[in-house]
C-alpha atoms as one frame of an Amber mdcrd trajectory, in Angstrom:
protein
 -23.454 -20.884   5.794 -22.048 -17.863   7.554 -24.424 -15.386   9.007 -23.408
 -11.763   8.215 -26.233 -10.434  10.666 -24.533 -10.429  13.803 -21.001  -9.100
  12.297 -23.387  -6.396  10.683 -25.063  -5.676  14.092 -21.562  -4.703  15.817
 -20.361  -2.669  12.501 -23.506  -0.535  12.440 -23.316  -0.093  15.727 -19.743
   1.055  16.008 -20.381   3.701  12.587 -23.227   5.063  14.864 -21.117   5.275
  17.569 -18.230   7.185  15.154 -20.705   9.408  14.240 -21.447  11.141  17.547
 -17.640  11.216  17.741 -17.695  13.945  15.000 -19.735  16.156  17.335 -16.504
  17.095  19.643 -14.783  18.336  16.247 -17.897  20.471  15.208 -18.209  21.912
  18.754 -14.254  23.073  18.642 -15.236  24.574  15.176 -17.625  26.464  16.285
 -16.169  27.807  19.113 -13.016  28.768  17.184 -15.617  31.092  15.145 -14.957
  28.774  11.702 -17.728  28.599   9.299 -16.337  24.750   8.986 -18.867  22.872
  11.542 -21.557  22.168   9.519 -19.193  19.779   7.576 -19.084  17.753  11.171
 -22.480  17.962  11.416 -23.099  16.544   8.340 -20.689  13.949   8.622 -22.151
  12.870  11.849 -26.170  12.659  10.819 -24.948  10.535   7.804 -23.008   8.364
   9.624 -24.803   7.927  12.494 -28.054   7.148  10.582 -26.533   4.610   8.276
 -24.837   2.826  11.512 -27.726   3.107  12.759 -30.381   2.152   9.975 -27.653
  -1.365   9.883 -27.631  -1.842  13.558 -32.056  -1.629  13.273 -31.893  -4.253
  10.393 -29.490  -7.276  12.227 -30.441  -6.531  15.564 -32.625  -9.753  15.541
 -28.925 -11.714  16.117 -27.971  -8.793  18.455 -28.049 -12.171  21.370 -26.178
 -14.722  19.436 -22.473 -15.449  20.442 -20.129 -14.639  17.333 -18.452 -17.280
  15.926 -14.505 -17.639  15.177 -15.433 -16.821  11.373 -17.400 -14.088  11.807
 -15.013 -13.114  14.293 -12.530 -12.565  11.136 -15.468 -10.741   9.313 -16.212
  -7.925  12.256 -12.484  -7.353  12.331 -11.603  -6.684   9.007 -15.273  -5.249
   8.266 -14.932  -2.906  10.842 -11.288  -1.000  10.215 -12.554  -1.446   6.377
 -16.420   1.021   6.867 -14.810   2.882   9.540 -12.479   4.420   7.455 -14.610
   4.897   4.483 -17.148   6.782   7.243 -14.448   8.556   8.791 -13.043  10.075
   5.816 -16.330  12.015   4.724 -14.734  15.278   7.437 -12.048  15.515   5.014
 -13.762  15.490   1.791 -15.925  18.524   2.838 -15.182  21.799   3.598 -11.881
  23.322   3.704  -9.826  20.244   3.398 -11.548  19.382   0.460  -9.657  16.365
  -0.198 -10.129  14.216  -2.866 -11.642  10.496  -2.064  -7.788   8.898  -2.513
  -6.038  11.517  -0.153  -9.674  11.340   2.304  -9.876   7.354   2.770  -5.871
   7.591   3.576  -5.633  10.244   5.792  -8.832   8.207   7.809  -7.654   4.659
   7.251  -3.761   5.826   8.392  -5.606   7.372  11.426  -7.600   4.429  12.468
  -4.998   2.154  11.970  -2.784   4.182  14.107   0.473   4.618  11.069   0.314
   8.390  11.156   1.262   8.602   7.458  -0.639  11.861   6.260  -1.369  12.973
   2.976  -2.059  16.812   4.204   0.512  19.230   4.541  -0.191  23.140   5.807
  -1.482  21.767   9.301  -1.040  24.957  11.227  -3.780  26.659   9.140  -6.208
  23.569   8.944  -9.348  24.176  11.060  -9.389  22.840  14.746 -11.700  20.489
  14.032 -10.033  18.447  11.406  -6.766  18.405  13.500  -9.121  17.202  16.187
 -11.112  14.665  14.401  -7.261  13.218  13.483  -6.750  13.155  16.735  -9.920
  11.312  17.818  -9.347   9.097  15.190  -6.150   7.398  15.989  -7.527   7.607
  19.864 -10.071   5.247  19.081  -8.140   3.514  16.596  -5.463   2.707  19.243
  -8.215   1.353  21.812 -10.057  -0.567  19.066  -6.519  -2.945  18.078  -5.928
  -3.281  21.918  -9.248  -4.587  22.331  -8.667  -6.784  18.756  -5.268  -8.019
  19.863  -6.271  -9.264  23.729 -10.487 -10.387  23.270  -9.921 -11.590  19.332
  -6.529 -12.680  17.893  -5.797 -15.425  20.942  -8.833 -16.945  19.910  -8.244
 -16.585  16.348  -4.999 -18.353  17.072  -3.495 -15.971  15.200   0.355 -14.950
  14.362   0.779 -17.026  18.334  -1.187 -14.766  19.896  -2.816 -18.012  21.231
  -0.092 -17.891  23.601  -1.826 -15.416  25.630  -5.286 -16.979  24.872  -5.433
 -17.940  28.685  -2.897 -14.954  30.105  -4.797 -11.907  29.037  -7.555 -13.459
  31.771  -5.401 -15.145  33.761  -3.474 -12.367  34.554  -6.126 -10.507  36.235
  -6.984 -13.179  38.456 -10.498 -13.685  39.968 -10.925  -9.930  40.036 -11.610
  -9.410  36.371 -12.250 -13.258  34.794 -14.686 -11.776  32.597 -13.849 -10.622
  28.978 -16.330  -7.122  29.763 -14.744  -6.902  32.710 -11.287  -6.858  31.129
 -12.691  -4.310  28.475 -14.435  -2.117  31.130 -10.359  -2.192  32.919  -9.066
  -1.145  29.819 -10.871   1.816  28.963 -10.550   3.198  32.295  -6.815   2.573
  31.973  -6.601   3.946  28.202  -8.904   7.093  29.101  -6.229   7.472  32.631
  -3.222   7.200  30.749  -4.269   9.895  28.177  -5.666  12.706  30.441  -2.207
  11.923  32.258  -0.242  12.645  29.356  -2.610  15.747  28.985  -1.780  17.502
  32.240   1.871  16.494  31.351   2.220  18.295  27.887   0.145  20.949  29.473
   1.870  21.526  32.066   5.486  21.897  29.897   4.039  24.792  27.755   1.475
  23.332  25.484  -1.933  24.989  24.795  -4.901  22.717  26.397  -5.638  21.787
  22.417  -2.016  20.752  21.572  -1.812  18.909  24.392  -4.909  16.982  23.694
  -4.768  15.563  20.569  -1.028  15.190  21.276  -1.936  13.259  24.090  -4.401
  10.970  22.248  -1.773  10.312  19.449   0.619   9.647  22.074  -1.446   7.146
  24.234  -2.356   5.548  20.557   1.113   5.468  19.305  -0.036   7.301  16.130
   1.678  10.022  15.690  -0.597  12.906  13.909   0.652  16.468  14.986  -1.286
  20.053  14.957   1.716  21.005  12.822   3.907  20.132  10.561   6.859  20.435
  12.599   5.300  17.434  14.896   7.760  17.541  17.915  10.235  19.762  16.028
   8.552  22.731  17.373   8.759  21.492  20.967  11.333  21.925  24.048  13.767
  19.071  25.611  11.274  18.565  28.363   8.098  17.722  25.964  10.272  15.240
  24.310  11.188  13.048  27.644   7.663  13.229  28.450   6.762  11.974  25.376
   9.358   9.312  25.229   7.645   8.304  28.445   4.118   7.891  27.345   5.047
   6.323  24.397   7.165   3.533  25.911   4.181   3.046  28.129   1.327   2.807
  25.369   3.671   0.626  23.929   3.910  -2.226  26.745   1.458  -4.396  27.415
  -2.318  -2.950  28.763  -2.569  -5.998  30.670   0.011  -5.140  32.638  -0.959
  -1.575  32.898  -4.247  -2.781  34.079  -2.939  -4.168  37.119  -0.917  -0.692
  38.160  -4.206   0.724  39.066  -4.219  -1.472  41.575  -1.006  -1.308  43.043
   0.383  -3.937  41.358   3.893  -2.829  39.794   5.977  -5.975  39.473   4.015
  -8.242  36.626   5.007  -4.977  34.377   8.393  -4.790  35.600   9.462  -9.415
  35.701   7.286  -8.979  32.159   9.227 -10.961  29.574   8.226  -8.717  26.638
   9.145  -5.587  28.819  12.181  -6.166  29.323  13.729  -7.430  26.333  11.669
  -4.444  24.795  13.293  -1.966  26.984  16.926  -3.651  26.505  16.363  -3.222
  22.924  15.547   0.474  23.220  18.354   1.156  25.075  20.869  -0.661  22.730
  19.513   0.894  20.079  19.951   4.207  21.294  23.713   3.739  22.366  24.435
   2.298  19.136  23.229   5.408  16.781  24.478   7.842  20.304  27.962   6.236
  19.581  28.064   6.480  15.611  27.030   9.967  15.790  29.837  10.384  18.029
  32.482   8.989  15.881  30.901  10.919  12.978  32.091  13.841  15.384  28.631
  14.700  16.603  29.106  16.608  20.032  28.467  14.103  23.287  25.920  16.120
  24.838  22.273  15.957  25.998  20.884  17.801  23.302  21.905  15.222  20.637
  21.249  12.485  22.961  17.725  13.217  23.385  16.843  13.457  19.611  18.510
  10.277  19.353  16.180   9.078  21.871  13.114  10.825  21.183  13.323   9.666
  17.361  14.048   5.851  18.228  11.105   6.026  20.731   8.700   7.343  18.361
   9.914   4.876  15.619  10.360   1.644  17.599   6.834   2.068  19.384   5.244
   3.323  15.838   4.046   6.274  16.943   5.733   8.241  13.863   6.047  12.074
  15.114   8.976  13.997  13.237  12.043  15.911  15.045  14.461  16.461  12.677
  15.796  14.871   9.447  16.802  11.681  10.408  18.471  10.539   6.930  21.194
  13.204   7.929  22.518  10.797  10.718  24.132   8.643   7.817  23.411   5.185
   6.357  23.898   3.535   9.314  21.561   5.023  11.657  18.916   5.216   9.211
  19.304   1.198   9.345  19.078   0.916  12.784  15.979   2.436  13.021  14.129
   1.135   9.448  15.301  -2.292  11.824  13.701  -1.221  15.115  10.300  -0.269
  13.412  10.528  -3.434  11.591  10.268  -4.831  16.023   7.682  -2.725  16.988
   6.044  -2.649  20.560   4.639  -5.372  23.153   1.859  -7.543  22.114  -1.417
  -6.106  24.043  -0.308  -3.093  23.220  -1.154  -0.141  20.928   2.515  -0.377
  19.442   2.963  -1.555  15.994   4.830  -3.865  13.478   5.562  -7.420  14.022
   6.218  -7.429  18.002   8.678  -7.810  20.408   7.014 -11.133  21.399   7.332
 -12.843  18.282  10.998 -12.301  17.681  11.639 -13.889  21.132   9.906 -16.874
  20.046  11.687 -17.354  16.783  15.072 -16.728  18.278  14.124 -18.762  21.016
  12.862 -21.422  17.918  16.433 -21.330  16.334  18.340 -21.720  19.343  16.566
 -24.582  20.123  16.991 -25.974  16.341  20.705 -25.010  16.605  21.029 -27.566
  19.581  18.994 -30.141  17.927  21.595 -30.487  15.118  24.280 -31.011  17.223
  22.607 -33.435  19.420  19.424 -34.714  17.412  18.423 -36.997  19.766  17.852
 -34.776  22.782  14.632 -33.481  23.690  14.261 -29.396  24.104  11.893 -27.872
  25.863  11.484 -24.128  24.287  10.283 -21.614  27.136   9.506 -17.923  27.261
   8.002 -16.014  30.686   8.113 -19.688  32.674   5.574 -20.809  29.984   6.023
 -23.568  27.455   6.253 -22.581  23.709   3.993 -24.798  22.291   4.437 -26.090
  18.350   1.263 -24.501  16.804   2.534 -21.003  18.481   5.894 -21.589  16.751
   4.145 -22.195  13.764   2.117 -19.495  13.586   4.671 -17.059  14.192   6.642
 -18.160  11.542   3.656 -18.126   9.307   2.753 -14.646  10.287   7.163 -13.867
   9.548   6.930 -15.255   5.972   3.439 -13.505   5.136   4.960  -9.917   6.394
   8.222 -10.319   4.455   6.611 -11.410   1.183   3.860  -8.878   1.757   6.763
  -6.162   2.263   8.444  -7.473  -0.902   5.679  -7.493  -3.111   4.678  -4.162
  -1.790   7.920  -2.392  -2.258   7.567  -3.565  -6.012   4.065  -2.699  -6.223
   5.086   1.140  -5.753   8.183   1.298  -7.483   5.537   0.284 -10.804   3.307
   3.151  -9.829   6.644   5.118 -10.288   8.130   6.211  -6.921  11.959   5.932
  -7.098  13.518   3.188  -4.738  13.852   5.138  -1.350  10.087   6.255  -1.680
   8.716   2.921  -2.679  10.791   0.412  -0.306  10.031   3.068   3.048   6.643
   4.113   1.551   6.295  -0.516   1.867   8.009   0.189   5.379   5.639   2.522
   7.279   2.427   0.759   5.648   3.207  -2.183   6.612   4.741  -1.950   9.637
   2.342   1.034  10.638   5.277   2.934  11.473   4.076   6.838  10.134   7.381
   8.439   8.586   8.832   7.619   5.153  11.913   8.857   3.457  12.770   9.947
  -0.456  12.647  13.619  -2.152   9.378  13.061  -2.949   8.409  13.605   0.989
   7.520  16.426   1.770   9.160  18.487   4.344   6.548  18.008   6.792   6.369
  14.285   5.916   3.045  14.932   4.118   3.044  11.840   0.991   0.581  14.389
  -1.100   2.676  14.057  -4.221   2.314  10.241  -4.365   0.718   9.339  -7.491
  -3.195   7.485  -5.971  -2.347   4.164  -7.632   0.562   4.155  -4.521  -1.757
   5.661  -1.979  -4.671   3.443  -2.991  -1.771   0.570  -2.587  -0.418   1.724
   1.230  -4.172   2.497   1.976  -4.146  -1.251   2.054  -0.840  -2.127   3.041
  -1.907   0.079   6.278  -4.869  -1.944   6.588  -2.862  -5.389   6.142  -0.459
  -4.123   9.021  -2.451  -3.402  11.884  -4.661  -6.517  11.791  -1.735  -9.098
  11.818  -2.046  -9.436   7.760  -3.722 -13.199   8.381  -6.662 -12.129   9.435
  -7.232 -10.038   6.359  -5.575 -12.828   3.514  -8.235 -15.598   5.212 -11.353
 -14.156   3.397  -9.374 -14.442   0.184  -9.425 -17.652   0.878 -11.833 -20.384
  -0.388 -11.902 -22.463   2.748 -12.944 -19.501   5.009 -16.347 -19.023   2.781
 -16.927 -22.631   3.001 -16.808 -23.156   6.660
């Protein structure tokens, strides 16, 4: 029988631990002069007491080693009350958001889409555009920590494939999975206050470049206003291009620049078909913009660049009106978020990882037909591909497809037209942040949704982020009876 105890010691923990993150928010609140903190500090006693009270009642098991099932159970239990916690700051006060609009908002910040439901941003109270930001921060170290301590041992969409490599890599310095986690904090936590002095230092205030930073570092993608990166100079926007191409590649790898070690991130297989990809991408829509008679200059250039970044990576912020590129860019880049980031990282989607292993897959079937008899040996970075990572990669291909399909269809019956409903599917899914239809507002704000669709790509969002399989397994009757 499985023992809920242990998964219910972490979870209470972790809700205790959100709610002393909602002190930061209520301290910028009242220092702005607001009479909006005591919604913070509301939010905070209630959470923290009822992680808390949880934590008090399992902590018997707090010494037993989780198991692979309950493994499952923390990850899904966790981005499921974490939300539901986390969306109490916007039901109160001035937001005053409905329970629909409040578990989105929370559930797209955690999960790191960047899909909002609020619109009006520049008048919101600091705190709630910092409690965003804190959200997606944590939410963007949390599926780090998921995707290199949890998924390899889940065996999940291949991720077994680094089961050994996320340790491995580190050598005898760090063998030990705190250790790793300890490394990767310190690395998340550098990276942002990096990005920090950098937006600081091109004209943001300290408080734009902070939560800009953390929904940077998180590839997330929540702005302080609805203009996002619109309202920004050239320089901001390499910068950000920058950090974003960097929270998207492997933290493993990252890890190992603190200590002076450049070249596993640079001979990294994922890197650089990642970065290829980027860069084709970006000459491709540079060149039909061109021929559309766009001008060939930097300033066009860098929009093209700043907007494939933020999409490919999943980060999400807005500059500009892409549909008025044309069909054909707008392809291109529903295509590149449908890639996503490096696995390890906080990118999104389906991974640049497992699209080298299924091309790699079909090459290798491609040969066998011609010579059926020969044996192939299917490699990626020097390793061995072996058949239950293939497997599982096409398992985790077919799930996001259908899931996408039946999705799409699932909104179009709440009664979104087609362009709402299929990239409304998209960004859910995917985690990508932007979708696309009149029903959009201008600041990309999904308030007019009807809450059957929101309720819908509340879960879709939720589906996304944790590799979909680890979420359809407790549907399933096998997983309940051990």
């Amino acid at each position: 029988m499985l023992d809920p105890r242990p998964v219910g010691y972490v979870i209470g923990l972790l809700v205790a631990v959100l709610g002393l993150m909602m002190l930061p928010p209520m301290l910028v609140d009242i220092a702005e002069g607001r009479e909006h903190w005591p919604v913070f500090f509301e939010s905070a006693v209630l959470t923290f007491l009822t992680g808390g009270l949880v934590a008090m009642a399992c902590q018997n098991t707090r010494h037993q080693e989780i198991t692979i099932r309950q493994g499952f159970l923390l990850t899904v239990g966790t981005w499921v009350a974490l939300p539901a916690f986390a969306a109490l700051p916007f039901m109160l006060g001035e937001t005053d958001a409905r329970f629909v609009d409040a578990l989105f908002e929370a559930m797209s910040g955690l999960t790191t889409t960047g899909t909002t439901v609020f619109s009006g941003l520049d008048e919101l109270p600091k705190g709630i555009l910092l409690w965003r930001g804190i959200l997606q921060w944590l939410g963007g170290l949390g599926i780090i920590i998921v995707a290199m301590l949890f998924l390899p041992i889940m065996r999940v969409g291949g991720m077994q494939f680094f089961k050994s490599e996320s340790f491995d890599t580190l050598g005898k310095v760090m063998p030990r999975a705190i250790d790793i986690s300890k490394a990767l904090l310190a690395t998340y936590l550098a990276l942002t206050l990096l990005c920090v002095f950098s937006y600081a230092a091109l004209g943001m205030d300290l408080f734009e470049a902070t939560v800009h930073a953390m929904t940077t570092v998180s590839t997330g993608g929540f702005s302080t206003t609805d203009a996002s990166f619109s309202a920004y100079g050239g320089p901001i926007h390499y910068v950000s291009v920058l950090f974003m191409f960097l929270a998207s590649v492997p933290f493993v790898r990252l890890m190992l620049i603190g200590s002076g070690q450049v070249r596993p991130l640079l001979r990294d297989f994922q890197v650089r078909a990642y970065a290829a990809m980027i860069l084709a991408s970006v000459v491709l829509i540079f060149a039909i913009r061109v021929l559309q008679g766009e001008p060939f200059d930097e300033n066009h250039f860098r929009h093209i660049a700043f907007n494939v970044m933020s999409i490919f990576s999943g980060t999400g912020y807005g500059d500009g009106d892409v549909t008025l590129w044309g069909a054909a860019p707008v392809v291109v880049l529903l295509t590149v978020g449908a890639v996503g980031g490096c696995t390890g990282s906080t990118g999104c989607s389906l991974k640049v990882f497992r699209y080298l292993v299924l091309f790699k897959a079909l090459a290798a079937q491609l040969r066998l037909i011609g010579s059926p008899h020969r044996v192939v040996s299917i490699r990626l970075g020097g390793r061995p591909i072996e058949r239950d990572v293939i497997e599982s990669v096409m398992l985790i291909f077919t799930m996001f497809i259908l899931t996408y399909g039946i999705m799409s269809v699932a909104l179009a019956l709440t009664g979104l037209p087609f362009m709402e409903a299929t990239t409304g599917a998209w960004t859910a899914i995917f985690n990508i942040g932007p979708a696309f239809g009149e029903l959009v507002e201008d600041s990309g704000a999904l308030g007019a949704f009807p809450d059957t669709a929101k309720y819908i790509m509340t879960f879709g969002m939720l589906l996304g982020r944790l590799e979909i399989v680890v979420v359809y397994v407790l549907f399933t009757a096998t997983f309940w009876r051990g």
